[in-house]
Amino acid sequence: MTVRTRADLASLPSYVPGRTIPGAIKLASNEVSAGPLPSVVKAIADAATGINRYPDSGSAELTGRLADKLGVPADHLAIGCGSVTLCQQLVQATCAENDEVLFAWRSFEAYPIVTHVAGAKQIRVPLNSEHTHDLDAMLAAITPNTRMVFVCNPNNPTGTALRTEEIEAFIARVPRDVLVVLDEAYKEFVDDAHIPDGVELAKQQWAAGHNNVAVLRTFSKAYGLAGLRIGYAVAPPVVADVLRKVYVPFSVNALAQVAAMASLDAEDELMVRCRGIVAERTRVRGELLALGYDVPETQANFVWLPLGERTAEFNEHCLAHKVVVRAFVGEGARVTIGEPDENDAFLAAARAFTV
Ligand SMILES: *Cc1c(COP(=O)(O)O)cnc(C)c1O
């Protein structure tokens, strides 16, 4: 006899560690290439002397800091062990068996996994020909079983972003008992004034009595804390409350909480970095377009190359040039914007590939 595990989990991919190529430049995970700020490292080192104690399971101090920064009451916040864990908590908090979670595809890879693991049903709506959310098709896919809709803005992996009026028109037509989650992992790289700040948009919705909008943010990307695992949800109190109920106690560790606060202290410095990445994004995309690549306009810290059937070949080519990109075989490659010299190495590889 063997142990009985859930048969339905067989359809989920097992974890395969990423290929490590000595000396290669990693542009595969949308991390910020520059290392942590000295002030953040010092805060972590100082806090390390206290790790015999459990962390504050409610992340009260950080919650207070974020509430002030965002202009929302503290009961509108839930801190999580990375925003990917908050995605999981959102599904757990809204869905019972056979309830549906709707999202565009391709979008963030975690959405199908967390939905399936929670026992909910995933409904994927293809991106349109511009590699962006097809909001009309998403509205049409809502059923009485739909509990939640993920809207990744800007979208991972395509970098495309929805405008304020598009999102508002969408929310206006979503039933009020369906939660719309704006995943803003890349918000800090947005430089188009037509793309909303999701928290401000959500506040307006709440003020109008629409309590079905929530926003996810993370410290993993612009704030450079991917290795520490911390993010947050800004949500109406009914939603934030259930998120805290399904939270795995103590899962946001003490060093992550301290590092997040130190990063808020150093926000100006970090945002200067983001502007540098945005400038590099413009340069990289411009060069790729000049080389004949199709590259959708991107508002994130990566570019999307919809190479279709040539994606695997492009991936191998980049690996041979010691550049690790993120390939979605048969669809395209996502390439993170790194430091200028890293981007140059990628562009040299892209130049040597015949589009
Ligand atoms: C990277 C990313 C996140 C952040 O995940 P963390 O768990 O906070 O590291 C969330 N959503 C999207 C779409 C992402 O690309």
PDB file of C-alpha atoms in Angstrom, residues 24 41 136 151 205 221 260 263 280 332:
ATOM      1  CA  ALA A  24      25.539  33.445 -17.087  1.00  0.00           C
ATOM      2  CA  VAL A  41      21.225  45.071   4.620  1.00  0.00           C
ATOM      3  CA  ASP A 136     -15.001  41.947 -23.058  1.00  0.00           C
ATOM      4  CA  VAL A 151      -6.244  41.293 -13.615  1.00  0.00           C
ATOM      5  CA  GLN A 205     -14.604  52.213  -6.135  1.00  0.00           C
ATOM      6  CA  LYS A 221      10.473  43.557  -7.668  1.00  0.00           C
ATOM      7  CA  ALA A 260      10.229  46.034   4.043  1.00  0.00           C
ATOM      8  CA  SER A 263      12.907  49.749   2.017  1.00  0.00           C
ATOM      9  CA  GLU A 280      16.882  50.934 -20.180  1.00  0.00           C
ATOM     10  CA  GLY A 332       7.421  33.628 -26.514  1.00  0.00           C
TER      11      GLY A 332
END
